[in-house]
GROMACS .gro file of N, CA and C in nm:
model
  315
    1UNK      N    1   3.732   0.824   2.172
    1UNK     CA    2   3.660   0.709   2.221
    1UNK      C    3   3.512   0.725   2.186
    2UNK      N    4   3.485   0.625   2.125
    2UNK     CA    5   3.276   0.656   2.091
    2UNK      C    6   3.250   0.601   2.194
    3UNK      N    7   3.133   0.684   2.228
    3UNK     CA    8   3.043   0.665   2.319
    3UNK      C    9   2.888   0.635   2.287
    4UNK      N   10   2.814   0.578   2.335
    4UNK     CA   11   2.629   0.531   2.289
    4UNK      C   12   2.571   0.629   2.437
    5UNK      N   13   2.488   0.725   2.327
    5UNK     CA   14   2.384   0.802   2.453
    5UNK      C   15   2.253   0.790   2.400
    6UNK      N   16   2.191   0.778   2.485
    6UNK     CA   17   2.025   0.766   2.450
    6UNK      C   18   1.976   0.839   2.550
    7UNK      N   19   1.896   0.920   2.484
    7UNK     CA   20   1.849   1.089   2.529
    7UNK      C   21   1.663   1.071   2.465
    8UNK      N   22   1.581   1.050   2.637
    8UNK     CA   23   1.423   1.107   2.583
    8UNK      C   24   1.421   1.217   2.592
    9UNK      N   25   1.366   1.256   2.513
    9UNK     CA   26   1.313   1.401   2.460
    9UNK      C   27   1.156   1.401   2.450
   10UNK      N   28   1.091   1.514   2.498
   10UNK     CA   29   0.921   1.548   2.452
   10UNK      C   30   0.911   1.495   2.306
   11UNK      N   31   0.837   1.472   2.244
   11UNK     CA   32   0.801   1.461   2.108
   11UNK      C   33   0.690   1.582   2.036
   12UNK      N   34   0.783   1.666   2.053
   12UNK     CA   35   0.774   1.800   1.977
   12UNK      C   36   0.856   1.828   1.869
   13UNK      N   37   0.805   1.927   1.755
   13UNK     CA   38   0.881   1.973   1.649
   13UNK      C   39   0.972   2.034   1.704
   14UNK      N   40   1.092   2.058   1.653
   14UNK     CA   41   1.212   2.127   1.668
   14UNK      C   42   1.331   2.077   1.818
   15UNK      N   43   1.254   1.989   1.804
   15UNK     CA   44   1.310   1.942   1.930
   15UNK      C   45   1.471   1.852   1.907
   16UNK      N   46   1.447   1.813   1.781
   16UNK     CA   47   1.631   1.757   1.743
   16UNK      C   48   1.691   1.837   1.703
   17UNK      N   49   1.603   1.931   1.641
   17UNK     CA   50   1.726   2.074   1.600
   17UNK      C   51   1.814   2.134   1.695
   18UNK      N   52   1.709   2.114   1.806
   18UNK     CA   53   1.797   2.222   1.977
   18UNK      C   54   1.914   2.110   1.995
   19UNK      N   55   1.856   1.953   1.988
   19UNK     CA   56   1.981   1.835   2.012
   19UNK      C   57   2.167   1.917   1.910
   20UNK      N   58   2.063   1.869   1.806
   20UNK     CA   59   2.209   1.887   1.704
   20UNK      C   60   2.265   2.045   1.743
   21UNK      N   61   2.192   2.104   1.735
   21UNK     CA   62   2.250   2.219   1.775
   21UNK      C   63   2.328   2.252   1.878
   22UNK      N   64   2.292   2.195   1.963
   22UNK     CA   65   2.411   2.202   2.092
   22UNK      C   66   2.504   2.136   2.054
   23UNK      N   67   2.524   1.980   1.963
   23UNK     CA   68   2.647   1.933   1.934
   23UNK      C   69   2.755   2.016   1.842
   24UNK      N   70   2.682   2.104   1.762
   24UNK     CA   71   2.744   2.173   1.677
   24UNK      C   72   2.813   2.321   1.711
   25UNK      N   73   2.752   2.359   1.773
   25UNK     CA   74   2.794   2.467   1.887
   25UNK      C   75   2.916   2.468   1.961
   26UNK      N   76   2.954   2.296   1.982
   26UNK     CA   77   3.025   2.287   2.086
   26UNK      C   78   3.118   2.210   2.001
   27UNK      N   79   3.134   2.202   1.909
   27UNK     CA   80   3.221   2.097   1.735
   27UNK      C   81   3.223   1.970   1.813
   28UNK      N   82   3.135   1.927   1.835
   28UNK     CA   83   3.126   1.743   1.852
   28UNK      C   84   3.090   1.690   1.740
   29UNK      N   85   3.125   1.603   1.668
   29UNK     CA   86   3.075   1.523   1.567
   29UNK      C   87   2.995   1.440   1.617
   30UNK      N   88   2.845   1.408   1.585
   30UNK     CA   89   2.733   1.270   1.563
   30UNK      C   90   2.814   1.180   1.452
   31UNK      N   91   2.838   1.056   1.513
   31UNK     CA   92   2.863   0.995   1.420
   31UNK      C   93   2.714   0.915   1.340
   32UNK      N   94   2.658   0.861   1.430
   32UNK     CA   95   2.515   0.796   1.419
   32UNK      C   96   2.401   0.862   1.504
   33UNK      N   97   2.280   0.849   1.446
   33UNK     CA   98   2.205   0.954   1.513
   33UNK      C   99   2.046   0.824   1.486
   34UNK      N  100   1.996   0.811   1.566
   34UNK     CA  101   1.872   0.745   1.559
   34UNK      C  102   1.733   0.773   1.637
   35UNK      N  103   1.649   0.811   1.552
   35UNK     CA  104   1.550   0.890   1.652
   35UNK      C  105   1.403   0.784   1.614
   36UNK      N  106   1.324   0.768   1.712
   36UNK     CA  107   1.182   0.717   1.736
   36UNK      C  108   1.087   0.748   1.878
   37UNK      N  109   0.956   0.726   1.812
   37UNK     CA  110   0.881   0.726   1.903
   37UNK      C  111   0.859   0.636   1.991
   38UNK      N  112   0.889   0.625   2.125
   38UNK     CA  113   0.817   0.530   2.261
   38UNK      C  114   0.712   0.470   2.277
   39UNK      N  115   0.694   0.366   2.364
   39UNK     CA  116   0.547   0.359   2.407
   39UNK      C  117   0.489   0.447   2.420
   40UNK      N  118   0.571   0.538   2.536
   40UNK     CA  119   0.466   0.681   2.527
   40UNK      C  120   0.458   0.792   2.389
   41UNK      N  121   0.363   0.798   2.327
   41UNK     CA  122   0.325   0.873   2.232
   41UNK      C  123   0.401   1.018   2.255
   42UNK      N  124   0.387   1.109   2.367
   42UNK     CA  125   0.435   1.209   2.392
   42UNK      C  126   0.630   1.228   2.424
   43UNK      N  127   0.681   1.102   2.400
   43UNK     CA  128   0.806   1.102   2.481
   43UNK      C  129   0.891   1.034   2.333
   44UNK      N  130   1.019   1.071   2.279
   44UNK     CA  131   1.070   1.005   2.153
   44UNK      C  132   1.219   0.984   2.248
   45UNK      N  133   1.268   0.868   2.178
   45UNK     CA  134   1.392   0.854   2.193
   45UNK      C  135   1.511   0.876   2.079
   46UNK      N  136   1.602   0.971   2.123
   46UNK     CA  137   1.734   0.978   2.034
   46UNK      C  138   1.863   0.904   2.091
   47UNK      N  139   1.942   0.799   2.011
   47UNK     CA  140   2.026   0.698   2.024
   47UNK      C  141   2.117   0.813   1.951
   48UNK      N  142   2.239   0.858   2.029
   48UNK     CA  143   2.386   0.901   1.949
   48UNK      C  144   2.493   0.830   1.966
   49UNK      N  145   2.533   0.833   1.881
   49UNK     CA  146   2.659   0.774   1.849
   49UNK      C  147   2.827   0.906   1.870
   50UNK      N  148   2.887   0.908   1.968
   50UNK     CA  149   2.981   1.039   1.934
   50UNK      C  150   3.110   0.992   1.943
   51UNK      N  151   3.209   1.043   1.877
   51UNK     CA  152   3.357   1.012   1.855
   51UNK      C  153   3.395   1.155   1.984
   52UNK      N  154   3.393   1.148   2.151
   52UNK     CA  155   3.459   1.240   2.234
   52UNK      C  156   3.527   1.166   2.373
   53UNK      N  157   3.601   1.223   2.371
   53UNK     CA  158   3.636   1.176   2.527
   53UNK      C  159   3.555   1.166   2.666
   54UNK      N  160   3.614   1.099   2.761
   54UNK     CA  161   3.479   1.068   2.884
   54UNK      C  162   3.483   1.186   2.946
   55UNK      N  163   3.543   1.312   2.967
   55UNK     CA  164   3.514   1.414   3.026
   55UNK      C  165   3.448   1.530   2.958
   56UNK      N  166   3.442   1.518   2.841
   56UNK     CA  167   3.348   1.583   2.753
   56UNK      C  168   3.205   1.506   2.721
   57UNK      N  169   3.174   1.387   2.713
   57UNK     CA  170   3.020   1.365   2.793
   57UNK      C  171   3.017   1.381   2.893
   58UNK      N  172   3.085   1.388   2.996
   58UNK     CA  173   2.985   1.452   3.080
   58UNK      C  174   2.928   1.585   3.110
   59UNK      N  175   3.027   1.680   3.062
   59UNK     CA  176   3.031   1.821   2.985
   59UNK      C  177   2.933   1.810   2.921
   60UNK      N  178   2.877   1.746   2.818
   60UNK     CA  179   2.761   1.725   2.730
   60UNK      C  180   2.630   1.661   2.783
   61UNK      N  181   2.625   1.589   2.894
   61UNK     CA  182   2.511   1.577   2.951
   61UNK      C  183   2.492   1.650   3.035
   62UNK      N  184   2.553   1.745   3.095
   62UNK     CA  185   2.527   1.840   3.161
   62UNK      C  186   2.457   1.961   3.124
   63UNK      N  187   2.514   1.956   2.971
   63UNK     CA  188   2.430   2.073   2.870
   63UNK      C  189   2.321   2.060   2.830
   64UNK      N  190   2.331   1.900   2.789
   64UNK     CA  191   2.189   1.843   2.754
   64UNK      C  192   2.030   1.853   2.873
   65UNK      N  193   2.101   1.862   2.947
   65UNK     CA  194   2.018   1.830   3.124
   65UNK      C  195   1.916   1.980   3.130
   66UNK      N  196   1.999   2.084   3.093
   66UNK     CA  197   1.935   2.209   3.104
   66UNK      C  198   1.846   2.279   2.996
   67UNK      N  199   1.846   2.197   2.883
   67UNK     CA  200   1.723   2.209   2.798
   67UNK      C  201   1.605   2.161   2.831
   68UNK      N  202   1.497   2.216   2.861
   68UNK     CA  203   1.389   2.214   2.925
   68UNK      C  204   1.328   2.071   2.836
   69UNK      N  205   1.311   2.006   2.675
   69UNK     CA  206   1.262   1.889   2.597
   69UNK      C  207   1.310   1.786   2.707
   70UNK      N  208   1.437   1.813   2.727
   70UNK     CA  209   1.495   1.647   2.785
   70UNK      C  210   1.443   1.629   2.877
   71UNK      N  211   1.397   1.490   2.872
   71UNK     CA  212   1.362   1.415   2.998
   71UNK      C  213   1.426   1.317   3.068
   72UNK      N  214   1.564   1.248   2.974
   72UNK     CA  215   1.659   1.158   3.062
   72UNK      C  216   1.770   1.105   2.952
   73UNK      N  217   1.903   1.142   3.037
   73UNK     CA  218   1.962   1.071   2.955
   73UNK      C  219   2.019   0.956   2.996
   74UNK      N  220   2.089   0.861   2.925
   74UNK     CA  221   2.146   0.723   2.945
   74UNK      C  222   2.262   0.693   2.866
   75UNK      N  223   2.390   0.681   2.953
   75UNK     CA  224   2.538   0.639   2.856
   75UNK      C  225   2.525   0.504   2.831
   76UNK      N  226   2.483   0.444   2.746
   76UNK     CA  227   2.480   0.319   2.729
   76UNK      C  228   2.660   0.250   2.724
   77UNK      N  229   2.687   0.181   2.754
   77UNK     CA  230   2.755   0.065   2.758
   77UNK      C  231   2.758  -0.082   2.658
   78UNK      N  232   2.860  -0.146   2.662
   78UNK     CA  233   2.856  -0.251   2.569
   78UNK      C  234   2.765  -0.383   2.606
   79UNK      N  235   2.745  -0.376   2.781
   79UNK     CA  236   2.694  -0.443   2.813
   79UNK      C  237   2.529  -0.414   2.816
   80UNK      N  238   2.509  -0.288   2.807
   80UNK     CA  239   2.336  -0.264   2.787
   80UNK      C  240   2.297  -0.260   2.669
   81UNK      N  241   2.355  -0.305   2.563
   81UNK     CA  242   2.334  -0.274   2.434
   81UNK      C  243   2.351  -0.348   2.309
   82UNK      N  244   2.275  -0.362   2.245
   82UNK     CA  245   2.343  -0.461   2.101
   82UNK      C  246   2.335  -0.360   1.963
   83UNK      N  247   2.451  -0.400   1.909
   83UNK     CA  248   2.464  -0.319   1.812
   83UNK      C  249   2.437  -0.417   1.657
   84UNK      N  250   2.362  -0.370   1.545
   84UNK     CA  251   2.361  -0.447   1.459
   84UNK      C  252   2.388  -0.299   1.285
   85UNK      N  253   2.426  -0.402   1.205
   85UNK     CA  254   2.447  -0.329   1.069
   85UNK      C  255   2.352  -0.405   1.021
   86UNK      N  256   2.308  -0.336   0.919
   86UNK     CA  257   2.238  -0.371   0.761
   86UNK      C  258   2.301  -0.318   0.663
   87UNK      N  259   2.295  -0.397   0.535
   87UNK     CA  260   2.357  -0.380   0.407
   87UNK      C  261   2.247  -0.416   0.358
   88UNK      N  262   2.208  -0.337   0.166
   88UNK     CA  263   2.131  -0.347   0.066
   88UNK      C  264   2.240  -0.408  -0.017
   89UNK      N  265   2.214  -0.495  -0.118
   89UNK     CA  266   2.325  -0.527  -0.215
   89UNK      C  267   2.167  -0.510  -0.288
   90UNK      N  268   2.224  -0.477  -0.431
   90UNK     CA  269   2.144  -0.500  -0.544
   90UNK      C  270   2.236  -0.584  -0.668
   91UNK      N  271   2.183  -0.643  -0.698
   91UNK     CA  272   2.273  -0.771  -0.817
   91UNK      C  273   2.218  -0.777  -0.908
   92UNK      N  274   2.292  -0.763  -1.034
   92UNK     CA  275   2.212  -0.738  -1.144
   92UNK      C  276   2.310  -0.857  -1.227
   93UNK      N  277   2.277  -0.978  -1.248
   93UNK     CA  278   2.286  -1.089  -1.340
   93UNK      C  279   2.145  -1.198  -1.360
   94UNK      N  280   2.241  -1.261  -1.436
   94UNK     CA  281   2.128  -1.376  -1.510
   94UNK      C  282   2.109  -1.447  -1.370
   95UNK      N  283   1.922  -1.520  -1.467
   95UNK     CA  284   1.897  -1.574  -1.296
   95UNK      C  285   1.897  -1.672  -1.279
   96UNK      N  286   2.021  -1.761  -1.361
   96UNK     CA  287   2.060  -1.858  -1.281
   96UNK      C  288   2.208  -1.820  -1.185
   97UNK      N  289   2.243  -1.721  -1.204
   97UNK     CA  290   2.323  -1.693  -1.120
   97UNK      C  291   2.259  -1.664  -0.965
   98UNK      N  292   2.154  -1.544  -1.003
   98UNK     CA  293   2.119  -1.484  -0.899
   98UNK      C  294   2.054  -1.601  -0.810
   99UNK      N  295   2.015  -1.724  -0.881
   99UNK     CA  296   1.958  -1.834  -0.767
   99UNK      C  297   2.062  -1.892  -0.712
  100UNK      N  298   2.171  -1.892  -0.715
  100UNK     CA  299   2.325  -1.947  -0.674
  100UNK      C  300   2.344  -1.852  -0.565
  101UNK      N  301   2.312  -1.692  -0.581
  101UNK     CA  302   2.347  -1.613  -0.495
  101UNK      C  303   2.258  -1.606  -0.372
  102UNK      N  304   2.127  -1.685  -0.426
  102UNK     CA  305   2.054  -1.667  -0.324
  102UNK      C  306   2.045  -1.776  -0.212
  103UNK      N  307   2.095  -1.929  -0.283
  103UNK     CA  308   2.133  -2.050  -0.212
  103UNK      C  309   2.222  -1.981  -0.097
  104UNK      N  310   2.354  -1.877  -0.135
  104UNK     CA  311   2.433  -1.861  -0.003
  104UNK      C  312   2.409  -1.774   0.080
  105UNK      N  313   2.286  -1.720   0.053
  105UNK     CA  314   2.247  -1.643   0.138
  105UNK      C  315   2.133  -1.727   0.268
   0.00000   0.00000   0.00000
């Protein structure tokens, strides 16, 4: 079952290495991994994505809890959350095609 966790962390170096590292330690796969900085300058947020069962997050936020970086985590839900994709296409024809391709876009 995937699960969405969003984990603040200090915004210090080495600070996703200790993340991944505990997932790897423990053979969890990240499927998606998304990291940025907050309003607060000092505080970053990491968005995971994991393919585990519900009694192994909590096993995993429990682990997460006792690394001194973290400052909070959050199981997101379908209802707290929107999920979106992006795709690049690159198209390489004549450009009266490519203006046809761009009408259906």
């Amino acid at each position: 079952m995937k699960q969405v966790i969003s984990v603040l962390v200090e915004n210090q170096p080495d600070v996703l290495n200790k993340i991944t590292g505990l997932f790897s330690r423990r053979g969890f796969n990240i499927e998606s991994l998304a990291v940025s900085v907050t309003e607060d300058e000092s505080v970053s947020r990491i968005t995971m994505i994991i393919d585990i069962g519900h009694n192994a997050v909590d096993q995993l936020e429990k682990q997460l809890n006792k690394l001194i970086c973290v400052l909070k985590i959050k199981r997101l839900d379908n209802v707290e959350m929107t999920g979106r994709e992006l795709i690049l296409v690159k198209v390489s024809r004549p450009f009266q095609v490519l203006c046809k391709v761009n009408k259906l876009i």
